[in-house]
Every structure is written in C-alpha cells, then in structure tokens.
PDB file of C-alpha atoms in Angstrom:
ATOM      1  CA  UNK A   1      -0.023   0.025  -0.024  1.00  0.00           C
ATOM      2  CA  UNK A   2       1.487   3.295  -1.127  1.00  0.00           C
ATOM      3  CA  UNK A   3      -1.607   5.515  -1.061  1.00  0.00           C
ATOM      4  CA  UNK A   4      -4.421   6.017   1.344  1.00  0.00           C
ATOM      5  CA  UNK A   5      -7.549   8.066   0.452  1.00  0.00           C
ATOM      6  CA  UNK A   6     -10.213   9.668   2.545  1.00  0.00           C
ATOM      7  CA  UNK A   7     -13.689  10.780   1.822  1.00  0.00           C
ATOM      8  CA  UNK A   8     -14.194  14.383   3.012  1.00  0.00           C
ATOM      9  CA  UNK A   9     -17.722  15.126   4.191  1.00  0.00           C
ATOM     10  CA  UNK A  10     -18.508  13.263   7.434  1.00  0.00           C
ATOM     11  CA  UNK A  11     -15.053  11.720   7.412  1.00  0.00           C
ATOM     12  CA  UNK A  12     -12.813  14.717   7.791  1.00  0.00           C
ATOM     13  CA  UNK A  13     -15.384  17.323   8.813  1.00  0.00           C
ATOM     14  CA  UNK A  14     -19.166  17.566   9.300  1.00  0.00           C
ATOM     15  CA  UNK A  15     -20.933  18.250   6.016  1.00  0.00           C
ATOM     16  CA  UNK A  16     -23.376  21.044   6.836  1.00  0.00           C
ATOM     17  CA  UNK A  17     -21.335  23.739   8.776  1.00  0.00           C
ATOM     18  CA  UNK A  18     -19.137  24.569   5.715  1.00  0.00           C
ATOM     19  CA  UNK A  19     -22.123  24.498   3.361  1.00  0.00           C
ATOM     20  CA  UNK A  20     -24.181  26.672   5.612  1.00  0.00           C
ATOM     21  CA  UNK A  21     -21.331  29.151   5.997  1.00  0.00           C
ATOM     22  CA  UNK A  22     -20.938  29.185   2.167  1.00  0.00           C
ATOM     23  CA  UNK A  23     -24.660  29.912   1.714  1.00  0.00           C
ATOM     24  CA  UNK A  24     -24.421  32.813   4.132  1.00  0.00           C
ATOM     25  CA  UNK A  25     -21.320  34.157   2.365  1.00  0.00           C
ATOM     26  CA  UNK A  26     -23.162  33.963  -0.983  1.00  0.00           C
ATOM     27  CA  UNK A  27     -26.257  35.867   0.188  1.00  0.00           C
ATOM     28  CA  UNK A  28     -24.962  39.407  -0.509  1.00  0.00           C
ATOM     29  CA  UNK A  29     -23.369  38.294  -3.809  1.00  0.00           C
ATOM     30  CA  UNK A  30     -26.597  36.760  -5.049  1.00  0.00           C
ATOM     31  CA  UNK A  31     -28.632  39.703  -3.839  1.00  0.00           C
ATOM     32  CA  UNK A  32     -26.492  42.031  -5.915  1.00  0.00           C
ATOM     33  CA  UNK A  33     -26.361  39.810  -9.021  1.00  0.00           C
ATOM     34  CA  UNK A  34     -29.961  38.772  -8.877  1.00  0.00           C
ATOM     35  CA  UNK A  35     -32.019  41.333  -6.993  1.00  0.00           C
ATOM     36  CA  UNK A  36     -35.465  40.266  -8.217  1.00  0.00           C
ATOM     37  CA  UNK A  37     -34.797  36.601  -7.561  1.00  0.00           C
ATOM     38  CA  UNK A  38     -33.428  37.436  -4.163  1.00  0.00           C
ATOM     39  CA  UNK A  39     -36.341  39.677  -3.178  1.00  0.00           C
ATOM     40  CA  UNK A  40     -38.843  36.995  -4.261  1.00  0.00           C
ATOM     41  CA  UNK A  41     -37.203  34.449  -1.994  1.00  0.00           C
ATOM     42  CA  UNK A  42     -36.513  32.132  -4.920  1.00  0.00           C
ATOM     43  CA  UNK A  43     -32.804  31.831  -4.089  1.00  0.00           C
ATOM     44  CA  UNK A  44     -33.682  30.264  -0.706  1.00  0.00           C
ATOM     45  CA  UNK A  45     -35.103  27.240  -2.491  1.00  0.00           C
ATOM     46  CA  UNK A  46     -32.416  26.439  -5.079  1.00  0.00           C
ATOM     47  CA  UNK A  47     -32.698  22.767  -4.013  1.00  0.00           C
ATOM     48  CA  UNK A  48     -35.841  22.411  -6.116  1.00  0.00           C
ATOM     49  CA  UNK A  49     -34.010  23.690  -9.168  1.00  0.00           C
ATOM     50  CA  UNK A  50     -31.098  21.345  -8.445  1.00  0.00           C
ATOM     51  CA  UNK A  51     -33.380  18.340  -8.198  1.00  0.00           C
ATOM     52  CA  UNK A  52     -35.230  19.233 -11.400  1.00  0.00           C
ATOM     53  CA  UNK A  53     -31.997  19.735 -13.312  1.00  0.00           C
ATOM     54  CA  UNK A  54     -30.620  16.452 -12.131  1.00  0.00           C
ATOM     55  CA  UNK A  55     -33.577  14.730 -13.726  1.00  0.00           C
ATOM     56  CA  UNK A  56     -33.650  16.870 -16.858  1.00  0.00           C
ATOM     57  CA  UNK A  57     -29.892  16.860 -17.502  1.00  0.00           C
ATOM     58  CA  UNK A  58     -28.475  13.601 -16.143  1.00  0.00           C
ATOM     59  CA  UNK A  59     -25.117  14.227 -17.940  1.00  0.00           C
ATOM     60  CA  UNK A  60     -24.303  16.996 -15.466  1.00  0.00           C
ATOM     61  CA  UNK A  61     -25.902  15.472 -12.396  1.00  0.00           C
ATOM     62  CA  UNK A  62     -22.454  14.687 -10.923  1.00  0.00           C
ATOM     63  CA  UNK A  63     -21.071  18.239 -11.300  1.00  0.00           C
ATOM     64  CA  UNK A  64     -22.365  20.454  -8.484  1.00  0.00           C
ATOM     65  CA  UNK A  65     -20.697  23.543  -9.993  1.00  0.00           C
ATOM     66  CA  UNK A  66     -22.423  22.977 -13.330  1.00  0.00           C
ATOM     67  CA  UNK A  67     -25.754  22.278 -11.560  1.00  0.00           C
ATOM     68  CA  UNK A  68     -25.361  25.461  -9.514  1.00  0.00           C
ATOM     69  CA  UNK A  69     -24.708  27.488 -12.694  1.00  0.00           C
ATOM     70  CA  UNK A  70     -27.702  26.014 -14.468  1.00  0.00           C
ATOM     71  CA  UNK A  71     -29.968  26.528 -11.385  1.00  0.00           C
ATOM     72  CA  UNK A  72     -28.915  30.154 -10.917  1.00  0.00           C
ATOM     73  CA  UNK A  73     -29.456  30.865 -14.605  1.00  0.00           C
ATOM     74  CA  UNK A  74     -32.850  29.210 -14.537  1.00  0.00           C
ATOM     75  CA  UNK A  75     -34.019  31.132 -11.438  1.00  0.00           C
ATOM     76  CA  UNK A  76     -32.685  34.433 -12.897  1.00  0.00           C
ATOM     77  CA  UNK A  77     -34.526  33.865 -16.188  1.00  0.00           C
ATOM     78  CA  UNK A  78     -37.745  32.974 -14.318  1.00  0.00           C
ATOM     79  CA  UNK A  79     -37.544  36.381 -12.610  1.00  0.00           C
ATOM     80  CA  UNK A  80     -36.686  38.385 -15.701  1.00  0.00           C
ATOM     81  CA  UNK A  81     -32.974  38.596 -14.949  1.00  0.00           C
ATOM     82  CA  UNK A  82     -30.115  37.687 -17.210  1.00  0.00           C
ATOM     83  CA  UNK A  83     -26.794  36.502 -15.836  1.00  0.00           C
ATOM     84  CA  UNK A  84     -23.779  36.562 -18.150  1.00  0.00           C
ATOM     85  CA  UNK A  85     -21.612  33.557 -18.350  1.00  0.00           C
ATOM     86  CA  UNK A  86     -18.946  35.522 -16.524  1.00  0.00           C
ATOM     87  CA  UNK A  87     -21.319  36.328 -13.664  1.00  0.00           C
ATOM     88  CA  UNK A  88     -22.409  32.705 -13.402  1.00  0.00           C
ATOM     89  CA  UNK A  89     -18.759  31.534 -13.371  1.00  0.00           C
ATOM     90  CA  UNK A  90     -17.819  34.093 -10.752  1.00  0.00           C
ATOM     91  CA  UNK A  91     -20.727  33.105  -8.506  1.00  0.00           C
ATOM     92  CA  UNK A  92     -19.796  29.465  -8.852  1.00  0.00           C
ATOM     93  CA  UNK A  93     -16.170  30.121  -7.974  1.00  0.00           C
ATOM     94  CA  UNK A  94     -17.203  32.240  -5.022  1.00  0.00           C
ATOM     95  CA  UNK A  95     -19.366  29.352  -3.720  1.00  0.00           C
ATOM     96  CA  UNK A  96     -16.720  26.734  -4.159  1.00  0.00           C
ATOM     97  CA  UNK A  97     -14.163  28.913  -2.431  1.00  0.00           C
ATOM     98  CA  UNK A  98     -16.542  29.639   0.498  1.00  0.00           C
ATOM     99  CA  UNK A  99     -17.710  26.023   0.676  1.00  0.00           C
ATOM    100  CA  UNK A 100     -14.077  24.803   0.709  1.00  0.00           C
ATOM    101  CA  UNK A 101     -13.277  26.708   3.949  1.00  0.00           C
ATOM    102  CA  UNK A 102     -13.403  23.458   5.933  1.00  0.00           C
ATOM    103  CA  UNK A 103     -10.253  23.631   8.079  1.00  0.00           C
ATOM    104  CA  UNK A 104     -12.022  25.179  11.047  1.00  0.00           C
ATOM    105  CA  UNK A 105     -14.463  22.250  11.007  1.00  0.00           C
ATOM    106  CA  UNK A 106     -11.904  19.349  10.882  1.00  0.00           C
ATOM    107  CA  UNK A 107     -12.705  16.547  13.232  1.00  0.00           C
ATOM    108  CA  UNK A 108     -10.107  16.627  16.036  1.00  0.00           C
ATOM    109  CA  UNK A 109      -8.246  13.445  14.980  1.00  0.00           C
ATOM    110  CA  UNK A 110      -7.929  14.171  11.250  1.00  0.00           C
ATOM    111  CA  UNK A 111      -4.791  16.353  11.070  1.00  0.00           C
ATOM    112  CA  UNK A 112      -2.796  14.143  13.457  1.00  0.00           C
ATOM    113  CA  UNK A 113      -3.834  10.944  11.653  1.00  0.00           C
ATOM    114  CA  UNK A 114      -2.957  12.352   8.228  1.00  0.00           C
ATOM    115  CA  UNK A 115       0.362  13.661   9.565  1.00  0.00           C
ATOM    116  CA  UNK A 116       1.277  10.171  10.937  1.00  0.00           C
ATOM    117  CA  UNK A 117       0.348   8.564   7.612  1.00  0.00           C
ATOM    118  CA  UNK A 118       2.443  11.029   5.641  1.00  0.00           C
ATOM    119  CA  UNK A 119       5.347  10.649   8.078  1.00  0.00           C
ATOM    120  CA  UNK A 120       5.121   6.881   7.444  1.00  0.00           C
ATOM    121  CA  UNK A 121       5.655   7.557   3.690  1.00  0.00           C
ATOM    122  CA  UNK A 122       2.116   7.196   2.467  1.00  0.00           C
ATOM    123  CA  UNK A 123       0.663   9.401  -0.283  1.00  0.00           C
ATOM    124  CA  UNK A 124      -2.611  10.767   1.129  1.00  0.00           C
ATOM    125  CA  UNK A 125      -5.484  11.727  -1.088  1.00  0.00           C
ATOM    126  CA  UNK A 126      -9.081  12.796  -0.956  1.00  0.00           C
ATOM    127  CA  UNK A 127     -11.866  11.238  -3.083  1.00  0.00           C
ATOM    128  CA  UNK A 128     -15.218  12.903  -2.683  1.00  0.00           C
ATOM    129  CA  UNK A 129     -18.656  12.882  -4.224  1.00  0.00           C
ATOM    130  CA  UNK A 130     -18.893  16.507  -2.978  1.00  0.00           C
ATOM    131  CA  UNK A 131     -17.326  19.657  -4.341  1.00  0.00           C
ATOM    132  CA  UNK A 132     -15.083  20.928  -1.581  1.00  0.00           C
ATOM    133  CA  UNK A 133     -11.636  21.816  -2.963  1.00  0.00           C
ATOM    134  CA  UNK A 134      -9.090  21.046  -0.233  1.00  0.00           C
ATOM    135  CA  UNK A 135      -6.499  23.162  -2.001  1.00  0.00           C
ATOM    136  CA  UNK A 136      -8.577  26.330  -1.286  1.00  0.00           C
ATOM    137  CA  UNK A 137      -8.219  26.063   2.503  1.00  0.00           C
ATOM    138  CA  UNK A 138      -4.967  26.887   4.195  1.00  0.00           C
ATOM    139  CA  UNK A 139      -5.538  24.222   6.884  1.00  0.00           C
ATOM    140  CA  UNK A 140      -6.562  21.327   4.643  1.00  0.00           C
ATOM    141  CA  UNK A 141      -4.329  22.028   1.666  1.00  0.00           C
ATOM    142  CA  UNK A 142      -1.181  20.629   3.244  1.00  0.00           C
ATOM    143  CA  UNK A 143      -2.954  17.477   4.396  1.00  0.00           C
ATOM    144  CA  UNK A 144      -3.615  16.012   0.956  1.00  0.00           C
ATOM    145  CA  UNK A 145      -1.318  15.141  -1.980  1.00  0.00           C
ATOM    146  CA  UNK A 146      -4.271  15.144  -4.374  1.00  0.00           C
ATOM    147  CA  UNK A 147      -8.075  15.344  -4.469  1.00  0.00           C
ATOM    148  CA  UNK A 148     -10.636  13.970  -6.851  1.00  0.00           C
ATOM    149  CA  UNK A 149     -14.247  15.261  -6.865  1.00  0.00           C
ATOM    150  CA  UNK A 150     -17.292  13.785  -8.567  1.00  0.00           C
ATOM    151  CA  UNK A 151     -16.904  16.486 -11.240  1.00  0.00           C
ATOM    152  CA  UNK A 152     -13.327  15.430 -11.765  1.00  0.00           C
ATOM    153  CA  UNK A 153     -14.361  11.788 -12.108  1.00  0.00           C
ATOM    154  CA  UNK A 154     -17.320  12.606 -14.316  1.00  0.00           C
ATOM    155  CA  UNK A 155     -19.932  10.749 -12.406  1.00  0.00           C
ATOM    156  CA  UNK A 156     -22.088  10.821  -9.260  1.00  0.00           C
ATOM    157  CA  UNK A 157     -21.712   8.378  -6.437  1.00  0.00           C
ATOM    158  CA  UNK A 158     -23.209   5.038  -7.197  1.00  0.00           C
ATOM    159  CA  UNK A 159     -26.119   4.068  -5.035  1.00  0.00           C
ATOM    160  CA  UNK A 160     -25.180   1.189  -2.752  1.00  0.00           C
ATOM    161  CA  UNK A 161     -27.110  -2.034  -3.263  1.00  0.00           C
ATOM    162  CA  UNK A 162     -29.583  -2.891  -0.508  1.00  0.00           C
ATOM    163  CA  UNK A 163     -28.344  -5.413   1.993  1.00  0.00           C
ATOM    164  CA  UNK A 164     -30.323  -8.617   2.149  1.00  0.00           C
ATOM    165  CA  UNK A 165     -31.023 -10.394   5.376  1.00  0.00           C
ATOM    166  CA  UNK A 166     -29.579 -13.862   5.601  1.00  0.00           C
TER     167      UNK A 166
END
C-alpha cells in the first residue's frame, strides 16, 4: 500500500457547517447579481431547481458547480434577470471557495492521523462525491497530496445495493 484516500464530508469534517457558511457568504453576492430573484425568496429554495435539473440533465448530475450554474441561470430567467456567463462563473467560484473553507471544522483526529500517515511515507489523497476543494483552504491544503471530486471523475456516487437479510 502506497496511497491512502479519505472521503471528506462526514469523514474529515461535518458536512453542513461549511455548506451553511458558504450559503451565508453567498447571500450578498446573489442579492447584488439577482435582486428580483433574491427579493422573491426564490434563491432560498435552489434545491428544487437542483433536483429538477438532475432529472432533466443527467449528464451534469455529478457536477455540483455545473448544476449550480444552471440553477442560478434558470431562477434568474424565471424572474426576468439575465446572468452573463462571466457572472455565473464568478458566482460558482465564489461558492466553491466559500464551501471549501473546511479547516475550522476538521474533526479533532484528522490532522494528526494524516500527519502520521504522511510521516510513514504514504501518499494521502481525498476522493469525494462533493465539491469541496481542499487546496482552497490553508488548513486542509497541506494534508492531501491530491483530491478527486465527482466532477473530476465525471460521475455521481453510485447508490449502494440494498443489503439482504440472511
């Protein structure tokens, strides 16, 4: 064994605190870029747009950044707003950067465990079905030699088969 990989959400940190922080950080950016959508409250329920787009466009269902871009564009259009591709890209990058600020949420044993593995000569990587970019956080960047997201791999996590009794 030369390489050990970790999942990120719920393995290295809890899932929701970084996502909730990213949503709060995006609020003023979205309000500025999409004032009518923001005022209507439509941005608070982007989850519905995400779910619909996963069904309508299965080829991007694995790519949260692409889904976010499509959802924001759809909501803007529904409210008579037009986002340029540059605005959509900037909003996506801002979200990923904010969502990737995970170092303050690391479970207490993660940094020490990874340090011991690296000291023992292992390559340490992250493989995640999420979209956190460990390289964008000063505390998590030095922990991992590489990271692969679902978007990098080009597919969503496979559903686990149901366990049968007996």
